[in-house]
Each structure stands twice: as C-alpha cells, then as structure tokens.
Coordinates of C-alpha atoms and ligand atoms in Angstrom, one line a residue:
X1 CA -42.5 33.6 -11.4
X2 CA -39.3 33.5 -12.9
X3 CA -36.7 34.3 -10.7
X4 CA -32.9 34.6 -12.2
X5 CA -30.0 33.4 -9.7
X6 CA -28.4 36.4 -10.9
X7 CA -30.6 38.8 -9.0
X8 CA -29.1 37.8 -5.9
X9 CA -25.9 39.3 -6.5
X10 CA -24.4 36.4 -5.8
X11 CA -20.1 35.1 -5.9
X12 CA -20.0 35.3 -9.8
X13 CA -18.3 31.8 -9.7
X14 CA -21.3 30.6 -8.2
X15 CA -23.5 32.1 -10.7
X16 CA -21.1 30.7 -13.3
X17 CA -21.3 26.8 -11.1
X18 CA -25.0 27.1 -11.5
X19 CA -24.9 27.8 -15.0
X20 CA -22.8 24.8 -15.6
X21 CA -25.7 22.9 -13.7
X22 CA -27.8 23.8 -16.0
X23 CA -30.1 25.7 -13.8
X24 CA -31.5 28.9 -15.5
X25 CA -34.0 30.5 -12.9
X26 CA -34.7 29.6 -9.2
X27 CA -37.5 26.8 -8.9
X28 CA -40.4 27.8 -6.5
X29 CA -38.6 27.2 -3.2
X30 CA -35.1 28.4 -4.1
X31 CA -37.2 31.7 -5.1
X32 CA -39.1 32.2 -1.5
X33 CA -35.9 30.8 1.0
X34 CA -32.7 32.2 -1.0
X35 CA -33.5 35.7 0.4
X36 CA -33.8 34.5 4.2
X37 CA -31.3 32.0 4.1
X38 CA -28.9 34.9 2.4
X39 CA -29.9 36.7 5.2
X40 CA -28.4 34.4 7.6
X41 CA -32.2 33.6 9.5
X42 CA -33.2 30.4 11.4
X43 CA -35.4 28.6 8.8
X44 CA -37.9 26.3 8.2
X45 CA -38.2 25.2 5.0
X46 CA -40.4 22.2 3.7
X47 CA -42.0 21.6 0.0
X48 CA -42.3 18.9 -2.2
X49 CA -39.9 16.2 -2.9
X50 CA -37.8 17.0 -6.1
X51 CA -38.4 20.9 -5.8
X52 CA -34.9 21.7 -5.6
X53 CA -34.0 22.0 -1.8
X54 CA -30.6 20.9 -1.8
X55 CA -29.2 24.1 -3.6
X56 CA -31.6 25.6 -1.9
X57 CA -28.8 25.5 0.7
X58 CA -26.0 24.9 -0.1
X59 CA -25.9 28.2 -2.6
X60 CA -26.7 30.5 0.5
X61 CA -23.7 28.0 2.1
X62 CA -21.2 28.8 -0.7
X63 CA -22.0 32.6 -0.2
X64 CA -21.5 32.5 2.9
X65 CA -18.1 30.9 3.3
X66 CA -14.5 31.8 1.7
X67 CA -11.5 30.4 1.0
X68 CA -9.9 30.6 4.1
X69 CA -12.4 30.1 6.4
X70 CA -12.1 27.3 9.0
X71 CA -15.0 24.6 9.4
X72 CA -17.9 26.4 8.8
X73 CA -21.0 24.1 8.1
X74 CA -22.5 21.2 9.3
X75 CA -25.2 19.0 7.1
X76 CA -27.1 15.8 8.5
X77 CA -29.0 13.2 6.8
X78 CA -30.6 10.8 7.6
X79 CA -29.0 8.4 5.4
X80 CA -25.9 7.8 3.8
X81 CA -26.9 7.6 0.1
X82 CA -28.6 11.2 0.5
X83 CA -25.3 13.1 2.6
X84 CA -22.9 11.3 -1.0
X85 CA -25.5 12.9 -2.8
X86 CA -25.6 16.7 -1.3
X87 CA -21.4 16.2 -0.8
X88 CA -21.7 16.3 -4.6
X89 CA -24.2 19.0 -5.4
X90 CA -22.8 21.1 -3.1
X91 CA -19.2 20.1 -4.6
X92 CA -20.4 21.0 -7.7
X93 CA -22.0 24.1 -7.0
X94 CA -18.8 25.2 -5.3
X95 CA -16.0 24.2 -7.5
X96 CA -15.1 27.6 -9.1
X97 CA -15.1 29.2 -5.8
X98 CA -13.2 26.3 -4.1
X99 CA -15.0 25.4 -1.1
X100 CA -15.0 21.9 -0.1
X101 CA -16.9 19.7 1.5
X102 CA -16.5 16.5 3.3
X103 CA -18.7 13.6 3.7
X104 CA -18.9 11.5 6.9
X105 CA -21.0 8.5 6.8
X106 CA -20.7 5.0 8.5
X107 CA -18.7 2.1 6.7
X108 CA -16.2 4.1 5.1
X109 CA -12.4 4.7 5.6
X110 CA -12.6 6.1 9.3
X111 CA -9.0 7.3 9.4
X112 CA -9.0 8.5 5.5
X113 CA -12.3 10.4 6.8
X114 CA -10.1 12.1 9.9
X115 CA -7.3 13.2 7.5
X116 CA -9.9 14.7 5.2
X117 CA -11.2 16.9 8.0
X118 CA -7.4 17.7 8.5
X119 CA -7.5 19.5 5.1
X120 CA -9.8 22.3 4.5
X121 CA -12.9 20.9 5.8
X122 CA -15.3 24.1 4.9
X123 CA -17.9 22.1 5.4
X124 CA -19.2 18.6 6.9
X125 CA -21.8 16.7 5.7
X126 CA -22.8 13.3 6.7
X127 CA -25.0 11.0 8.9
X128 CA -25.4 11.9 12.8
X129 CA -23.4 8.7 14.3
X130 CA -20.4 9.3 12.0
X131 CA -20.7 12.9 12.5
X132 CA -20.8 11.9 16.5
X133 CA -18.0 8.9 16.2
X134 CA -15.3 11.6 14.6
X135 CA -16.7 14.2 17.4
X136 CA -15.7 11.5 19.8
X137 CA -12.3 11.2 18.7
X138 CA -11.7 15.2 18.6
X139 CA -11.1 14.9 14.3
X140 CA -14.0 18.0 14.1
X141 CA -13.2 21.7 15.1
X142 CA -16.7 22.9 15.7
X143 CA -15.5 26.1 17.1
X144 CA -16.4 28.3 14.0
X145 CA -19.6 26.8 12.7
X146 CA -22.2 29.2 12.1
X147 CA -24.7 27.2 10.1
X148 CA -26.5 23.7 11.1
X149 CA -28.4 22.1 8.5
X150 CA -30.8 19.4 8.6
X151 CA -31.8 18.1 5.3
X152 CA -34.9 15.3 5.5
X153 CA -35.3 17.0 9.0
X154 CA -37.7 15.0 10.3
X155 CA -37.1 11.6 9.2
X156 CA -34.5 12.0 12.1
X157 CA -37.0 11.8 14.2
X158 CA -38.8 8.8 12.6
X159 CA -35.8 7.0 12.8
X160 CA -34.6 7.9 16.1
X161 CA -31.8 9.8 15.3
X162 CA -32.9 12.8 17.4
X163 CA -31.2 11.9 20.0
X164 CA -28.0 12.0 18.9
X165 CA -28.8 14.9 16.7
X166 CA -29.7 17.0 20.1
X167 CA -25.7 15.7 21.6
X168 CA -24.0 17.0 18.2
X169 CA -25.9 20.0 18.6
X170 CA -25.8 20.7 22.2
X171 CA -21.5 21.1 21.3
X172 CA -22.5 23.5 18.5
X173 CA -21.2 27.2 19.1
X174 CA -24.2 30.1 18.5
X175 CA -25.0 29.0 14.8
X176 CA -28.2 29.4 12.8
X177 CA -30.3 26.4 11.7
X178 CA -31.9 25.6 8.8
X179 CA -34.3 22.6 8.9
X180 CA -35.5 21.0 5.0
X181 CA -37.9 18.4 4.5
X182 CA -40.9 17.4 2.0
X183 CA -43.0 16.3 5.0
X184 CA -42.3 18.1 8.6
X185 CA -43.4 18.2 12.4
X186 CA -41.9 21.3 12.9
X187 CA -42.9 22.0 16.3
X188 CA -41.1 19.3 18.0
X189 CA -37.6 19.8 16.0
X190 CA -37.9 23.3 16.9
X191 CA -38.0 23.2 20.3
X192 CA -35.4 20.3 20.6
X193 CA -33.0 22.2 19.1
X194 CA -34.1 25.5 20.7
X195 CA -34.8 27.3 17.8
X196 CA -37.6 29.9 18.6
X197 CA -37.4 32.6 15.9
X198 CA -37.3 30.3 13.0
X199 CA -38.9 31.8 9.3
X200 CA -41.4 28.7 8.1
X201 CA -41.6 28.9 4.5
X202 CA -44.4 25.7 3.2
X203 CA -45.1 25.6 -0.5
X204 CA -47.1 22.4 -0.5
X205 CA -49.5 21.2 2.2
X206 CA -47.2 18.3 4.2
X207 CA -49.4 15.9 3.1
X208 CA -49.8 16.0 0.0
X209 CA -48.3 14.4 -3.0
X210 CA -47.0 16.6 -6.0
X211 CA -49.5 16.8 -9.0
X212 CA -46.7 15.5 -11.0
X213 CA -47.4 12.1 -10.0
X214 CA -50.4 10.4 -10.6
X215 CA -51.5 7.9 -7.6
X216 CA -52.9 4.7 -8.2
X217 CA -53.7 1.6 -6.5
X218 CA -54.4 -2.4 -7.0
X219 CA -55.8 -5.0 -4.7
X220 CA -54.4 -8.0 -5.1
X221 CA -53.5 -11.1 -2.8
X222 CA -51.0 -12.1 -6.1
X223 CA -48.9 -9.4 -6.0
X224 CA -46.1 -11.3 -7.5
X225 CA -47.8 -11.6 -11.0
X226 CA -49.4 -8.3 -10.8
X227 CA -45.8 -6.6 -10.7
X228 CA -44.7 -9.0 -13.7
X229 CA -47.9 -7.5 -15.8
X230 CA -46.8 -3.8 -15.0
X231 CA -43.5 -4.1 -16.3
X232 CA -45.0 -5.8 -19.4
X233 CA -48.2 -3.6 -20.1
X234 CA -47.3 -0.5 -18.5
X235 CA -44.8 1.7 -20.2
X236 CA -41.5 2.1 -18.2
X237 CA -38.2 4.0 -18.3
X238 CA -36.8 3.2 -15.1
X239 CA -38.7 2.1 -11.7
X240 CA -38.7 1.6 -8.3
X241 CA -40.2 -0.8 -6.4
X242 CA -40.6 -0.5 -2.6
X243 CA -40.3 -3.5 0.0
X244 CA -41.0 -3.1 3.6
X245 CA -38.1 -5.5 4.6
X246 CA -34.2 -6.7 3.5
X247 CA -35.6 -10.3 3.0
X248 CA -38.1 -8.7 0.2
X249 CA -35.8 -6.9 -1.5
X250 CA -33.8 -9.9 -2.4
X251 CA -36.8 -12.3 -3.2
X252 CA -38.1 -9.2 -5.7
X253 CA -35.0 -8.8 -7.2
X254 CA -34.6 -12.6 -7.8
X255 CA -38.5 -12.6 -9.4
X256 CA -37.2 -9.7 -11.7
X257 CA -34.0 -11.0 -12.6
X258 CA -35.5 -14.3 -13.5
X259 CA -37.3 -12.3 -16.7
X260 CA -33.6 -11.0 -17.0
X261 CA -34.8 -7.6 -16.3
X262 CA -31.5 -5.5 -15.3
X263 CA -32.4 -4.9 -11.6
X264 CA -29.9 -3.0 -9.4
X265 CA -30.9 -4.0 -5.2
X266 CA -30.6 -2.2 -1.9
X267 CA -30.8 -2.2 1.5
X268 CA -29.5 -1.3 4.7
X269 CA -27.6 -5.0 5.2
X270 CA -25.6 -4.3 2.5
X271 CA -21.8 -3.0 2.4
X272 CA -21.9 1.0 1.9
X273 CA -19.0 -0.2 -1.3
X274 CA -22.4 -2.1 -2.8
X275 CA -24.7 -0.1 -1.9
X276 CA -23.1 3.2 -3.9
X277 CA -22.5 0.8 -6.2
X278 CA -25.8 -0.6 -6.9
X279 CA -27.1 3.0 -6.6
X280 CA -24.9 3.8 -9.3
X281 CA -25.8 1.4 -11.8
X282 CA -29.4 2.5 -11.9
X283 CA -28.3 6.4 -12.2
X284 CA -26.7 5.3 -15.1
X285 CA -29.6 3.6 -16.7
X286 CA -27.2 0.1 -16.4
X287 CA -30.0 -1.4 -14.4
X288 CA -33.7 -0.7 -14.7
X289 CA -35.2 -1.3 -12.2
X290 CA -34.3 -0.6 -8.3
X291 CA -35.9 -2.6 -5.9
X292 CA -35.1 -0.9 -2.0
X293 CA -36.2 -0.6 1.1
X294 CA -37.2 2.6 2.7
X295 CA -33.7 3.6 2.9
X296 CA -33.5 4.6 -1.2
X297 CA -36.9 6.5 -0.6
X298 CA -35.0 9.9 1.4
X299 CA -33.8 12.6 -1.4
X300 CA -32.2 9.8 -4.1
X301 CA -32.8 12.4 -7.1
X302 CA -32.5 10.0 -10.4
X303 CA -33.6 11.5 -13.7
X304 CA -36.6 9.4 -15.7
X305 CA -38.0 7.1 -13.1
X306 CA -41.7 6.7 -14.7
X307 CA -42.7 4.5 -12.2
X308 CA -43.0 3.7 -8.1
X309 CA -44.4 0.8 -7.1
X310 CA -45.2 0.2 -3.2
X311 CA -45.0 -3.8 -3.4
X312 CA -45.7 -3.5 0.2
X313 CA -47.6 -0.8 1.6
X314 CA -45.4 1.7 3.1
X315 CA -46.2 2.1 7.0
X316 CA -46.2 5.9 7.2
X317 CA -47.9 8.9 5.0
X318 CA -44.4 10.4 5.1
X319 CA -43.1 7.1 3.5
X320 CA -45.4 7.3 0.9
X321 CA -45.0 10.4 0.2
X322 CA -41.3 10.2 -0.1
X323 CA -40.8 7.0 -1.9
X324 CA -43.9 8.2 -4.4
X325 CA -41.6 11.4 -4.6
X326 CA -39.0 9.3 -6.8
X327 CA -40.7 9.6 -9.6
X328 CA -42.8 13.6 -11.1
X329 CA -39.3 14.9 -10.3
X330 CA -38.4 18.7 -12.3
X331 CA -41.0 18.9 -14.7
X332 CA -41.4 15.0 -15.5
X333 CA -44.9 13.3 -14.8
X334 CA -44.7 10.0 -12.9
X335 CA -46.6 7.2 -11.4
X336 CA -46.8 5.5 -8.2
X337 CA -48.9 2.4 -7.6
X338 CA -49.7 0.7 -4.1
X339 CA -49.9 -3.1 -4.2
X340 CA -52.5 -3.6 -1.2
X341 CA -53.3 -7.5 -0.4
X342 CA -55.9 -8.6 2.7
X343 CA -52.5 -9.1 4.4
X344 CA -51.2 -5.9 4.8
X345 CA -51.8 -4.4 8.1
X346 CA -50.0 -0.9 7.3
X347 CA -52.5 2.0 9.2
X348 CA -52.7 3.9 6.2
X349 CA -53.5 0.9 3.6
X350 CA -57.4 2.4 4.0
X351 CA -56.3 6.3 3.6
X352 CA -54.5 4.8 0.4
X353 CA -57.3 2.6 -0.8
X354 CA -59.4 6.0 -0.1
X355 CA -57.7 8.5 -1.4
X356 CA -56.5 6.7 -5.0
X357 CA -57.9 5.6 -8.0
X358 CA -58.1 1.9 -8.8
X359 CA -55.2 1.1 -11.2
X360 CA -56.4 -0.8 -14.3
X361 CA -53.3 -2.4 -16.1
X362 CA -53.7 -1.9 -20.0
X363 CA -54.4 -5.4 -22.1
X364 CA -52.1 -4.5 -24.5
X365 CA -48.4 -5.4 -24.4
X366 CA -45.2 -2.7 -24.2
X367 CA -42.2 -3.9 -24.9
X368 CA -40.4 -1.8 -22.3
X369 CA -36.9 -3.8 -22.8
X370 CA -35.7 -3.8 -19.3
X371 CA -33.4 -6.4 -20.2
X372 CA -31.6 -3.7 -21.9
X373 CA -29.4 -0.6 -20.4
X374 CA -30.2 3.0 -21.2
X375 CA -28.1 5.7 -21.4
X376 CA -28.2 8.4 -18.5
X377 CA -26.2 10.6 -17.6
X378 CA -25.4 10.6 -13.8
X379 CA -25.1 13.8 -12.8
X380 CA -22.2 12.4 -10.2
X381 CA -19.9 10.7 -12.7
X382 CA -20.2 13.5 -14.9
X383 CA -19.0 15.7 -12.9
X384 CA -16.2 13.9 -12.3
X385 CA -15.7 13.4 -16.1
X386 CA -15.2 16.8 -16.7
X387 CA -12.4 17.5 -14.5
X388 CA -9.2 16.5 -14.8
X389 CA -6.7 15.2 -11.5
X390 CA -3.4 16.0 -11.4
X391 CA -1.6 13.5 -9.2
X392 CA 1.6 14.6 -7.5
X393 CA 4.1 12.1 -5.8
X394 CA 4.6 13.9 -2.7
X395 CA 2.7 14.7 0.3
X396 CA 2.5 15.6 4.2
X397 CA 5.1 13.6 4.8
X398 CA 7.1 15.9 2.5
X399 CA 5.6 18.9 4.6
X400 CA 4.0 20.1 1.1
X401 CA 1.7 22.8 1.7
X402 CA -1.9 23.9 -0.1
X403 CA 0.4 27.1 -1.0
X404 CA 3.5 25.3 -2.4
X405 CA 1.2 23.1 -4.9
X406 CA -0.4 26.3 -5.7
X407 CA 2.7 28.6 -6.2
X408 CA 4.5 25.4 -8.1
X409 CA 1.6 24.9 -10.3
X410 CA 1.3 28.8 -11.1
X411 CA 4.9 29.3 -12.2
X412 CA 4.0 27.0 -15.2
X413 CA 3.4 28.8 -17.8
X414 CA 0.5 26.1 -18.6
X415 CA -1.8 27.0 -15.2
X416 CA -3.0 30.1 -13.8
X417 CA -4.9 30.4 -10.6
X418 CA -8.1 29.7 -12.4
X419 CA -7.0 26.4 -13.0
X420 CA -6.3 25.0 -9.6
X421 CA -9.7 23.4 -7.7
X422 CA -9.3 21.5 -4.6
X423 CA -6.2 20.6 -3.6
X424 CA -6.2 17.5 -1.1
X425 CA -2.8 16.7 0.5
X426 CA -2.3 12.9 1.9
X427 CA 0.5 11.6 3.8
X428 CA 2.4 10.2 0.2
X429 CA 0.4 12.0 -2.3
X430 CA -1.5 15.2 -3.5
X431 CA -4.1 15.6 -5.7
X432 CA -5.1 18.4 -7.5
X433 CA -8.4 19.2 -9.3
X434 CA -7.9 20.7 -12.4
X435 CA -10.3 23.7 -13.5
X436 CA -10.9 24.1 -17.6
X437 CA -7.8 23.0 -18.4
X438 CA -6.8 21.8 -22.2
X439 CA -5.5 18.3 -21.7
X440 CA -3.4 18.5 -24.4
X441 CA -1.4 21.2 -23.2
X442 CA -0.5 19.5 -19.8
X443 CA -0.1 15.7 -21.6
X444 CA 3.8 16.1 -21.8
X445 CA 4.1 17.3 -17.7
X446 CA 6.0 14.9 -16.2
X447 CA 7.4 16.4 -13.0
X448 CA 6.7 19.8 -11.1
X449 CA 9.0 21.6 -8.7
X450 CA 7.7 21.9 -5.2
X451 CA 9.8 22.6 -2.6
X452 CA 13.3 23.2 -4.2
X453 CA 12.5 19.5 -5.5
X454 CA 11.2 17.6 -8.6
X455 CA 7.8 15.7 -7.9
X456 CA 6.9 13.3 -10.5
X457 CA 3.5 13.5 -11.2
X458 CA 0.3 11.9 -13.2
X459 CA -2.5 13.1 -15.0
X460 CA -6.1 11.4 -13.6
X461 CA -8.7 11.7 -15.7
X462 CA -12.0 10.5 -13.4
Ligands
ADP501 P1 -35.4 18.0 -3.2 O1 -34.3 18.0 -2.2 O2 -36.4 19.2 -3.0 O3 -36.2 16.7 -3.2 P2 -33.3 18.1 -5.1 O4 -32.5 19.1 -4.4 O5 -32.8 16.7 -5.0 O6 -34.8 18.2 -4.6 O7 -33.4 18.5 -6.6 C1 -34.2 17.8 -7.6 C2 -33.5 18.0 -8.9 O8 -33.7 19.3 -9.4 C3 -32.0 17.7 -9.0 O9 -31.8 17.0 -10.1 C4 -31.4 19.1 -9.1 O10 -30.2 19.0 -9.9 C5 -32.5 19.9 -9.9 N1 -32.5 21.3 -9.7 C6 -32.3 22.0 -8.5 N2 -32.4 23.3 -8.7 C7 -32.8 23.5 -10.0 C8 -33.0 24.7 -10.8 N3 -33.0 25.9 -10.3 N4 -33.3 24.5 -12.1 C9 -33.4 23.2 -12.6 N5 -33.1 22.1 -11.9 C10 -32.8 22.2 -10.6
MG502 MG1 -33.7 16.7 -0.8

C-alpha cells in the first residue's frame, strides 16, 4: 500500500525534511507504527533489517517535541557507529523544525559532550555506559523525558547491556517506550523494563532473512583462496566480510590489501576517531570492501553493498541475520555467503549448511576493480555539504544567548528566521547552522552585532 507521509498531518517542516530525504511514501513499517507511535503508545516494533525503522521514530519524535521543550527523548544503541548514525537521521529529519539532538558514546570529548547537553539537548541519543557515565556526573536532566527508545533492542541483551539499561531506566520519570529490532525476544525486555501494555507490531517472522538477499553457502577448509575467487568471479560493488574476532579482521584486511583491493577495517580495539573514520571511507565508496567484526553488523545502513560474506560463521541466528541484513537494503537485491570449514564449531553452522543453497563460484572472471574508488554519496557528509556554518567569535563567556544570535542575525537584512538552524553556543565561540541560504549574499559579512558589540565572524562551509 502506498502510504503518503502527508496523511499524518504531520509539522509541515517535517513533511518538507522528509522530502528533502528523498522519501516519498512510508515503507511497510513506518505505515503500521506511525499511527501508534503518533499516538504516544508503548510499542514493540520489529521487522526486517533495512525496512526503515529509524524514522520510524524519530518522525513521531520530531512531532512530538518543540522548540522550547526541555530534554525530552532518550535513544540507546547498542553500539556507537549505530547511535552517530540515528544522531544524524534524526538531525536531518529535524533540521527545519530545529530540534536537536545529542550523541553520547564512549571515546569521545567527555566534557565537550557535558556542554552539549548544556545547550538545548531535545534529545539524547547514545550507548548505555555513556548515557550512564554523564548520569553519574548529573550532566543529564531526565526530569521531562517522556519517550525511551531502544533501537536494536535486543542486542542489549546479547551483549549484556541490560543491566545497565534497567539502572538508566529505573531514574526515568513515567515515559513511554518504544522497543525496535529486526530480530526480538520481546518477552523478557518487556517485563525488565515493566512495560505491560505494549502494541507489538511484527512484519517479518524474527527469523527470517529478507527475500532481498539471496543466502548461499561454501565448504571449504581454504577459506583464504575461496574469498580471493569471489572478489574475482563474482560481481561486486561494495562488500562486507565478517570475522568472528579483532585478530581476523586485521589478517583479512592484510590478505585483501595485498591484491591492493581498497579495504577500509573495523573493530572494537580501535580508536572511535578511526573507527568513524574507516566507516566513512567505505560510505563513500573510498574503500571497497569492509572487513568487521560483529560490531559493523547492528543498523550500519550503506547504499550498494552487493555482497556479505561470513568468513567465519557468525555464532548466533540473530548475527546472521543482522550482518546478512547489510546488503538487500531498500529495494536493492544482495548476497550473503557463509564460509563453513570442518573447524568451525558455531551452533548454527548445520541450520546454515541446512537451510542454504550450496554457492557455486562462476568460472568466468569479473573485473570488479576493487582497487578503484567509487563514487557514493554518504548520506552524512551530504548533509553536512548542504548547509552552510556561520562561525561567530563570541560565546558563553560573553553571556551570548540562543536569543541574541537569533535577534542579531534577524536584523540583517540578509536572514530571516527561516534561515537560522541550530545554534550551539561554546565557552569562546558560536556556531550557527545556516538554513537555504545563498552564499553569495552573506560572502562579504564580516562582523555581526550581538550584544551592543561587533563579533567577527566566519563563514564554514562543512
Ligand atoms: P532499519 O533500521 O530498519 O534497518 P534504516 O532506518 O537504517 O533501516 O533505513 C534503511 C534505509 O532506508 C536508509 O537509507 C533510510 O534513509 C531509508 N529510508 C527510510 N525510510 C524511507 C522511506 N520512507 N522511503 C525511502 N527510503 C527510506
Ligand atoms: Mg535500524
């Protein structure tokens, strides 16, 4: 069925945000939650990886929320990669109507993370021990939130983070909760967080892989060589290969990068600086190939992967399913492929082995040129590239105010309210995201008067 965003009588500067995305109707999910979650109702919501969950919630979010509204929200991932990744479809579903939200995940700028939460802080989303370590040191006001989320809901539990999920919920006002996953054991997260009236909305059987994706598999005790002849015979826009440990990722990526195939790496040893970098590259189609543990296999939406390849056997249905779930996303058909050896002593090498075909690699040759960068266009960077910064040389320290940047700006005959996204306010600086603005007219601005006082400032193009 297709469903129009606009039948919701939604914000219209949401409607226009989602435009801008690109979306034109609701996919399947968005369709059967929007009303609920509108609604304000406890929810349960699970269906296939790449089905469109994170707007899912965070449009009912945006709704929900104004301009002047304290702290309102609170999201948790599992992993850091996936809270960077709703912090900016949420951003970007919410830049007309201004609503912000701030990311908390471990190794990252603690204090720079506390002053953030100092500004507007509409909403919070990150990974449970950041989201605990700022709770700690009194940086969050959760006196106002109304609406928990768990996005990947039950990998929390898989990798232990209930526990401290249950303390950061147990300080939560009355709120409603909204639990998302591809794969879910609802019962238990339900009662743990004592939600008893929740609406469960399934669109695919939690076992299941999309149809989009075609599952394969291929004995082999040489699995080395056997990865070598798929990126040669098999044809390949981007891929990702799965490795059950850090030690593997490395000795893949050397294997790769020894045909000079542009591999980008990552696991959970590495600096979070590398790791969004890494993660990056291979957005962008500078790398081809991403070889990852487990950690890249939660949510990471990245457009044209053809191909999954479990070079170890994952250990869990709910891995497979979720690192398979890279590839078929939107309308795109993909393929995953388990490499199974004698050695592998994963539980659910035989349901694999069972329950997919035999992969034959073609005999004939593709010259896939993964030494060679594509062009992609990351949805983050891009929507960064389209706004413009306006950097102003004064801040806190200069008691400037969201209002004073706003009412200075708007006495210019250049801006009108329209123009002015987010403000941020540090200690020494401001910045100010720019909304459909014409460069050109704002090249010459060298100072702006805030405050009975000339503030140079600089135009940042991200
Ligand atoms: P999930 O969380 O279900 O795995 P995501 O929220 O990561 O899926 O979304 C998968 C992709 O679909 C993203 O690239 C997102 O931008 C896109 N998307 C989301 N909603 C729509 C829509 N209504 N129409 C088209 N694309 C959409
Ligand atoms: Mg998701």
């Amino acid at each position: 069925m297709n469903t129009q965003f606009k039948e919701y009588n939604l914000d219209k500067r949401i409607i226009q945000a989602i435009l801008d995305c690109g979306y034109l109707s609701c996919t399947e999910i968005q369709r059967q939650s929007l009303p609920l979650l509108l609604e304000g109702k406890n929810c349960l919501i699970q269906s296939k990886t790449g089905s469109g969950k994170t707007a899912a919630f965070c449009i009912p979010l945006i709704e929900a929320i104004d301009f002047d509204d304290p702290t309102s929200a609170l999201i948790l991932a599992p992993t850091r990669e996936l809270a960077q990744q709703i912090q900016h479809e949420f951003n970007r579903l919410a830049i007309y109507k201004k609503i912000n939200c701030v990311c908390l995940i471990g190794r990252q700028d603690f204090q720079k993370q506390a002053l953030q939460l100092k500004q507007k802080a509409h909403v919070i989303v990150g990974t449970p021990g950041r989201v605990f370590d700022h709770l700690e040191s009194n940086n969050i006001n959760m006196d106002n939130i109304k609406t928990l989320i768990l996005d990947e809901a039950n990998e929390m539990v898989t990798l232990g983070l209930l526990e401290q999920v249950e303390t950061i919920v147990a300080d939560l006002p009355e709120h409603k909760t909204w639990l998302f996953s591809a794969t879910m054991d609802s019962e238990l997260l339900l009662s743990k967080l004592n939600v008893n009236d929740a609406n469960i909305i399934t669109i695919d059987s939690p076992l299941e892989i999309s149809n989009q994706i075609d599952t394969y598999h291929i004995k082999t005790n040489d699995k080395e060589n056997v990865l070598l002849d798929i990126c040669t015979h098999c044809k390949i826009e981007s891929m990702c290969v799965f490795v059950n440990t850090r030690e593997d990722t490395k000795k893949i990526t050397m294997l790769l990068q020894k045909q000079k195939y542009l591999c980008s790496i990552l696991h959970g040893g590495m600096e979070q600086k590398e790791r969004t970098q890494s993660l990056a590259k291979f957005k962008q189609g500078k790398t081809r190939i991403l070889v990852s543990t487990d950690i890249a296999a939660r949510g990471i939406d990245v457009d044209q992967i053809t191909t999954v390849v479990h070079y170890d056997c994952p250990l869990t249905i709910d891995s497979y399913i979720h690192r398979s779930g890279r590839t078929g996303r939107k309308d795109e058909q993909g393929t995953s492929i388990t490499l199974i050896s004698k050695d592998d002593t994963s539980s659910i090498k035989n349901q694999i082995l069972d329950e997919t075909e035999a992969f034959i690699i073609p005999s004939e040759t593709v010259d896939n040129h993964l030494n060679k960068s594509v062009h992609k266009e990351d949805k983050d960077s891009t929507f960064n590239s389209k706004n413009t910064h306006l950097f102003i040389r004064a801040g806190k320290k200069d008691k400037i105010r969201n209002l004073d940047v706003v009412g200075a700006l708007c006495s210019l005959e250049q801006f009108n309210s329209d123009n002015i996204g987010i403000i941020d306010i540090q200690q020494n600086y401001t910045t100010v995201t720019l909304l459909n603005i014409d460069q050109s007219q704002i090249e010459d601005l060298q100072a702006v008067k805030i405050k009975g006082k000339n503030r140079k400032v600089e135009l940042k193009i991200k």
